[in-house]
Tab-separated table of C-alpha atoms in Angstrom:
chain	number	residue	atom	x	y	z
A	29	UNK	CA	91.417	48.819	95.866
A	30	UNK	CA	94.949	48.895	96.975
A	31	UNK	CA	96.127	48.021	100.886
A	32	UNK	CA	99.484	49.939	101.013
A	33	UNK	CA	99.975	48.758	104.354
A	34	UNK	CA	99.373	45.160	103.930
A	35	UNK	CA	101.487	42.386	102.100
A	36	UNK	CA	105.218	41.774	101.653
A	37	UNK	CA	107.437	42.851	98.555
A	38	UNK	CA	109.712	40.237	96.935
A	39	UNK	CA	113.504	40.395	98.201
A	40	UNK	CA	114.941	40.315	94.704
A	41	UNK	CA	116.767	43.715	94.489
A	42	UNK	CA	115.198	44.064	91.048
A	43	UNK	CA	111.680	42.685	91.294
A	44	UNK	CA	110.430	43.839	94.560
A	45	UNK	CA	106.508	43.170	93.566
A	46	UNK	CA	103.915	43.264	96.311
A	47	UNK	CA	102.165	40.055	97.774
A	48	UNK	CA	99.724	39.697	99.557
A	49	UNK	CA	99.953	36.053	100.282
A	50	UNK	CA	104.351	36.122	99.478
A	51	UNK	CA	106.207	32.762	99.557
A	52	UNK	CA	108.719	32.222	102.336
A	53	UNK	CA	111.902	30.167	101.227
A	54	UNK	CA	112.114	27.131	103.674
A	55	UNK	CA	116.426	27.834	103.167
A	56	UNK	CA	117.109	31.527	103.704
A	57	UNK	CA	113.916	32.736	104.965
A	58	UNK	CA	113.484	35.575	102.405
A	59	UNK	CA	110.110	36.533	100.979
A	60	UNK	CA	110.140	36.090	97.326
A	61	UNK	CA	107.017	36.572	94.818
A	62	UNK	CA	105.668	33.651	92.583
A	63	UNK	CA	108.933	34.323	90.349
A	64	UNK	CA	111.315	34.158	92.087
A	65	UNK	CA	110.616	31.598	95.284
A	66	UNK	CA	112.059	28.575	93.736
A	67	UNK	CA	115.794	28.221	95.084
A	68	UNK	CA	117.183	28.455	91.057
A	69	UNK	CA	115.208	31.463	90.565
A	70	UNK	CA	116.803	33.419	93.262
A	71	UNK	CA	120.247	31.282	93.677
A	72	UNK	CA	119.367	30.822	97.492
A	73	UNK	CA	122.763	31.204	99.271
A	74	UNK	CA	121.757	28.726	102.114
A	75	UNK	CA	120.881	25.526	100.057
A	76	UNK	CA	122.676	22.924	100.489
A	77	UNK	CA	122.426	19.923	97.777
A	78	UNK	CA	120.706	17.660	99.857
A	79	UNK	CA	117.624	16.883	97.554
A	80	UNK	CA	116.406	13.973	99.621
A	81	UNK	CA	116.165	15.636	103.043
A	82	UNK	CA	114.172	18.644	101.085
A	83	UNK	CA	111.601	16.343	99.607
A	84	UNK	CA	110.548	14.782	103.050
A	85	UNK	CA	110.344	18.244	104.867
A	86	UNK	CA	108.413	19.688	101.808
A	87	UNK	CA	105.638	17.257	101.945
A	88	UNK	CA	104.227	18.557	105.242
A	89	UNK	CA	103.264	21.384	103.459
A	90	UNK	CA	99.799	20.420	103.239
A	91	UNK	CA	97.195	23.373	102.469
A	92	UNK	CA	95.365	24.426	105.398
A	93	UNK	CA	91.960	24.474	103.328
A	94	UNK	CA	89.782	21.760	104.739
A	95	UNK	CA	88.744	20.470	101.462
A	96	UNK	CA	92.367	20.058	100.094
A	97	UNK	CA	95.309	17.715	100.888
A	98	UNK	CA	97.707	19.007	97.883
A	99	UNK	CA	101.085	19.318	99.218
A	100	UNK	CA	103.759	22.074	98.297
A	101	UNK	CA	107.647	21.177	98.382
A	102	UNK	CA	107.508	25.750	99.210
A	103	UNK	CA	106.321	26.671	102.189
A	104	UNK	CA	103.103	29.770	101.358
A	105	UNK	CA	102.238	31.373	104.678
A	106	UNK	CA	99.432	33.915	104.654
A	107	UNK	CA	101.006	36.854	105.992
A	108	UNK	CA	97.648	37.091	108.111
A	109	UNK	CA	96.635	33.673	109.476
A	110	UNK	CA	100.323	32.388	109.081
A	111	UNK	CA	99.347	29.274	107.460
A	112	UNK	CA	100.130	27.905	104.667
A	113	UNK	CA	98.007	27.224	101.718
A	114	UNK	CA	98.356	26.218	97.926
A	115	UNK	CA	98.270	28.395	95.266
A	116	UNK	CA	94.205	27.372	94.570
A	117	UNK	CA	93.759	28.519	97.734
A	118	UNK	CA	96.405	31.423	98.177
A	119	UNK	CA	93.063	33.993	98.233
A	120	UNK	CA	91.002	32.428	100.937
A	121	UNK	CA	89.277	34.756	102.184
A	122	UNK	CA	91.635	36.103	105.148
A	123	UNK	CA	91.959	39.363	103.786
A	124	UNK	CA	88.647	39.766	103.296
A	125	UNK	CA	87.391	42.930	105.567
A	126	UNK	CA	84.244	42.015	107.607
A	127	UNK	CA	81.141	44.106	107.736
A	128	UNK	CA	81.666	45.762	110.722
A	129	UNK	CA	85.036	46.825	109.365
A	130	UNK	CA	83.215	47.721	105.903
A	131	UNK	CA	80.902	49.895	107.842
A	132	UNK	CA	83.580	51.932	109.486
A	133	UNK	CA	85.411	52.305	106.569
A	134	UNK	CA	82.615	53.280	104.571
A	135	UNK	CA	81.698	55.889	107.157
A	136	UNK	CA	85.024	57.354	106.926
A	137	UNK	CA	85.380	57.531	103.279
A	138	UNK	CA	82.289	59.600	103.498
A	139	UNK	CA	83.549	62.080	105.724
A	140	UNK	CA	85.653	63.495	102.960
A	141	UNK	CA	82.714	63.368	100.901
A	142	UNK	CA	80.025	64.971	103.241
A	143	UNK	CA	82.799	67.823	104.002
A	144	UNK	CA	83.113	68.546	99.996
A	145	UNK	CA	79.390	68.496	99.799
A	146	UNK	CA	79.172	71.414	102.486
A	147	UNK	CA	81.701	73.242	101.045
A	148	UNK	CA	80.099	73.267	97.952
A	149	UNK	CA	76.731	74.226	98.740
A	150	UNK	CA	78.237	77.126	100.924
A	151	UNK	CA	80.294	78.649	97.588
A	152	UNK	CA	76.819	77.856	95.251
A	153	UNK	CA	74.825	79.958	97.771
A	154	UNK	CA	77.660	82.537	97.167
A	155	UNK	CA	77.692	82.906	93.818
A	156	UNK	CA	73.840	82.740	93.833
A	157	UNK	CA	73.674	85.631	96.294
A	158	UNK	CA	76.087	87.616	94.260
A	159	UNK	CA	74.138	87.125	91.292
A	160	UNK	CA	71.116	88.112	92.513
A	161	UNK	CA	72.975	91.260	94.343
A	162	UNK	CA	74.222	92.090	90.804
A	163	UNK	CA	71.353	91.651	88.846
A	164	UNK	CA	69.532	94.344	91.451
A	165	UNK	CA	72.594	96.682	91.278
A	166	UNK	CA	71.862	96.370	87.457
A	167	UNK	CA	68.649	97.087	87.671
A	168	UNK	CA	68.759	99.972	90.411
A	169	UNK	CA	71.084	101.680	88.283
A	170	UNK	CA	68.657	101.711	85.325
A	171	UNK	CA	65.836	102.956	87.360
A	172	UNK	CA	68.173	105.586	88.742
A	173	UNK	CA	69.231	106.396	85.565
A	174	UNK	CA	65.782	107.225	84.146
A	175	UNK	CA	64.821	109.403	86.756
A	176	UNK	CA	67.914	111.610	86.497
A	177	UNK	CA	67.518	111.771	82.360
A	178	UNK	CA	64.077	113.710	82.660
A	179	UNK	CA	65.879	116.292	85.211
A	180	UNK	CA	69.623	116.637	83.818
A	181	UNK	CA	70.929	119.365	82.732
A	182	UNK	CA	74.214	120.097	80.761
A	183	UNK	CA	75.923	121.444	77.951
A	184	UNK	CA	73.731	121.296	75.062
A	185	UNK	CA	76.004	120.924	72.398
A	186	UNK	CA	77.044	117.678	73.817
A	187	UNK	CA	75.243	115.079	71.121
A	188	UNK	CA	72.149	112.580	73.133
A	189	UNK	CA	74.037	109.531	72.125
A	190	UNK	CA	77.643	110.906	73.919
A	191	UNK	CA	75.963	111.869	76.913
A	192	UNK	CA	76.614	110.510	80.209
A	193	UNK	CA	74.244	111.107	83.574
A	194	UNK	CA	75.274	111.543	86.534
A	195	UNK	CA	73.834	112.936	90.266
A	196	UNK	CA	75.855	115.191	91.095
A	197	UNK	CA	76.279	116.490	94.887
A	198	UNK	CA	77.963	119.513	95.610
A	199	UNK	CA	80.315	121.036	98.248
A	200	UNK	CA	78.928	120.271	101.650
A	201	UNK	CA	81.207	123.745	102.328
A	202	UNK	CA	78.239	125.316	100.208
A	203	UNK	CA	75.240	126.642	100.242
A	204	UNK	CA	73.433	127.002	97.140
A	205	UNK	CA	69.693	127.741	97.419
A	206	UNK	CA	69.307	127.209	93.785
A	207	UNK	CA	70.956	123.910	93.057
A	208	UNK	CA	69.729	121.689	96.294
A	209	UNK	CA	71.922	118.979	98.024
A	210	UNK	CA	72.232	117.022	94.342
A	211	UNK	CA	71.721	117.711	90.498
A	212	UNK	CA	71.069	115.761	87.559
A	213	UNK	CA	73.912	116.432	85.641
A	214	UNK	CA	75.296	115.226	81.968
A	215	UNK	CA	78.462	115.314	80.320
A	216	UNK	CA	80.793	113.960	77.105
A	217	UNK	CA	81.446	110.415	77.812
A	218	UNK	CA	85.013	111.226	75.393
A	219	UNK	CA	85.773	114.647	77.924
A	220	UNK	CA	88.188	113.527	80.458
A	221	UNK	CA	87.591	114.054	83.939
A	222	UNK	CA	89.305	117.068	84.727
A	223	UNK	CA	86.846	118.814	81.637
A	224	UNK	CA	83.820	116.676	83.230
A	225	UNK	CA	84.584	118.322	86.930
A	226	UNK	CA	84.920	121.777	85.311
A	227	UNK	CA	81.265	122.162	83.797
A	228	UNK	CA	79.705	120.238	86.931
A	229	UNK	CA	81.426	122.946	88.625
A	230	UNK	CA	79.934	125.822	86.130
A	231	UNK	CA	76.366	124.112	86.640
A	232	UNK	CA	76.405	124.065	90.261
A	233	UNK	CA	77.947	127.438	89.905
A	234	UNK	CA	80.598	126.387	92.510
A	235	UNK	CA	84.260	128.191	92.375
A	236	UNK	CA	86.756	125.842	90.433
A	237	UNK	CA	90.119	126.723	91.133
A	238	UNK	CA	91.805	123.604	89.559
A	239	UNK	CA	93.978	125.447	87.000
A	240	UNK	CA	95.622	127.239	90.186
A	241	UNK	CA	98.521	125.256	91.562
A	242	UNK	CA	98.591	126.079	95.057
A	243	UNK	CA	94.928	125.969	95.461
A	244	UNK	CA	92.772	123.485	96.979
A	245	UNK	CA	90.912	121.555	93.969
A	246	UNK	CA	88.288	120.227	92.904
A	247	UNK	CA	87.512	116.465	92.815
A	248	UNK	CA	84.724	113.859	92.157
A	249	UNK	CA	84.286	111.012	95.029
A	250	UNK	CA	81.924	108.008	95.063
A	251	UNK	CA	78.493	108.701	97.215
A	252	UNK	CA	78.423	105.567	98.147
A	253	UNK	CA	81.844	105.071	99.543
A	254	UNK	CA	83.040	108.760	99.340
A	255	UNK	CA	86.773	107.303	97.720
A	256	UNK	CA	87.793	109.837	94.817
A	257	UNK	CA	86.901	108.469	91.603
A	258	UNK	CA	90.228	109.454	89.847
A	259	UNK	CA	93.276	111.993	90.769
A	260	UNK	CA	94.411	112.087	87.334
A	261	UNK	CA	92.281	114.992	85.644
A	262	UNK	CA	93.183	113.696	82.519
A	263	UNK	CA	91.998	110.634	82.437
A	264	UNK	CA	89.128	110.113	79.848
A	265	UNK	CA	85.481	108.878	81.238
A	266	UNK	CA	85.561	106.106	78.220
A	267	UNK	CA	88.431	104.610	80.147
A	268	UNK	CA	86.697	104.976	83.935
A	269	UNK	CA	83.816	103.551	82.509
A	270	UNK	CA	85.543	100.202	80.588
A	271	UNK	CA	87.685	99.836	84.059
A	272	UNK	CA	84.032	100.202	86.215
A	273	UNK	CA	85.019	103.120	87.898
A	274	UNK	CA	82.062	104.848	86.655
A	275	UNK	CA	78.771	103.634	85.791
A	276	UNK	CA	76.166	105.567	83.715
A	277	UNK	CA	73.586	107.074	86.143
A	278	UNK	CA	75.482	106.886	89.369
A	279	UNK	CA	75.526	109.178	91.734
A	280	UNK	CA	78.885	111.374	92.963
A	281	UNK	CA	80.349	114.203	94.860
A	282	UNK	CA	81.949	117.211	93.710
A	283	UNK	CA	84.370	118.729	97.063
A	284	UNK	CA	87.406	120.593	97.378
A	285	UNK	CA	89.458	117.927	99.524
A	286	UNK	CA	93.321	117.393	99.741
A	287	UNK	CA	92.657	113.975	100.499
A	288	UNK	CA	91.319	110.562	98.888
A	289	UNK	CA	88.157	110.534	100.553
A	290	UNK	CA	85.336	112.063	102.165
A	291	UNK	CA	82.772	111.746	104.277
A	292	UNK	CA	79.821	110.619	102.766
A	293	UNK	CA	77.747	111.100	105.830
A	294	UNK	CA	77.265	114.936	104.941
A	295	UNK	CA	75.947	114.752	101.781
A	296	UNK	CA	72.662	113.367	101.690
């Protein structure tokens, strides 16, 4: 565990190693590491060569620890207690965080934790939800399928394995006795779109004006969110259906609209 705010780094331009416990030079006062505190290791600028006099001040150095008299010519404060201790005893405990501190620090480090936990739960509930959405999308559209393959209709020349089913629901502008609000409808899933809109239009027997220019034309929306499907009337289904724009048994709207969307309210 590192303690970025704690300790001393040696004053040797080149060393600069964290200490916890650094040595103090009795001379110049500069904090040096186990390297470099001896007066020849860092060429201390404030010794003088008086050998004797730094022999008797050196041996009141005595480490602080109860048990030990062992003197140090080097003064080794702890940067905590400020006392000074031998290098047996350099780690006595000062540093040492107590249990009340462990406890608060543990609780914080779990914040983090807790907060991750949350977040992750929230995001696996998520993706469980949207699985579970998906897999009943999935199997709605089978169902819905099913039921519109016993009632479509559609050109029969169109082979069973190149068919594709849709429920179709005309022009709310329309009123067709015959056909009902919505028709089971199938078409070539390699017709494009604009070919696909022109027999649901022949089914439903509803006027299809799309080869006129200025006229208003023909277009198939979404039911379920009445957005148009595709304004490009050559676009091939194979392609709407790789890009999920269509889905095999879904259910759309055939209107004359200007726009790029409708109002799904009036087709029910």
């Amino acid at each position: 565990m590192e303690f970025p705010d704690t300790g001393e780094r040696c004053s040797i331009k080149d060393c600069k190693q964290l200490n916890f416990l650094p040595f103090v030079c009795y001379h110049c006062h500069d904090t040096f590491c186990k390297d470099h505190f001896h007066i020849t290791s860092h060429k201390c600028s404030s010794f003088h060569d008086n050998i004797v006099c730094t022999k008797t001040k050196s041996s009141n150095y005595v480490c602080s620890d109860e048990s030990c008299k062992e003197t140090s010519p080097i003064e080794m404060r702890c940067i905590k207690c400020k006392k000074h201790f031998c290098l047996q005893h350099r780690y006595h405990g000062c540093l040492e965080y107590t249990n009340k501190e462990k406890t608060t620090k543990l609780k914080k480090w779990q914040i983090p934790k807790k907060q991750f936990a949350e977040a992750k739960a929230i995001v696996d509930q998520e993706i469980s939800d949207s699985l579970k959405k998906s897999k009943n999308t999935a199997m709605a559209n089978k169902v819905r399928l099913m039921r519109i393959k016993g009632s479509a209709v559609g050109p029969k020349n169109v082979p069973m394995n190149e068919r594709c089913y849709f429920l179709v629901f005309s022009s709310a502008k329309l009123s067709n006795k015959n056909v009902g609000p919505s028709k089971g409808i199938y078409v070539n899933t390699n017709w494009t779109i604009g070919k696909a809109i022109d027999s649901m239009a022949d089914i439903l027997k509803i006027s299809n004006n799309n080869n006129v220019a200025s006229a208003t034309k023909l277009q198939l929306f979404h039911h379920s969110t009445g957005v148009m499907i595709c304004n490009e009337v050559d676009t091939p289904l194979t392609k709407l259906f790789e890009n999920s724009e269509l889905v095999d048994g879904q259910s759309v709207i055939l209107e004359y609209s200007g726009t790029t969307a409708v109002d799904t309210s009036l087709y029910k």
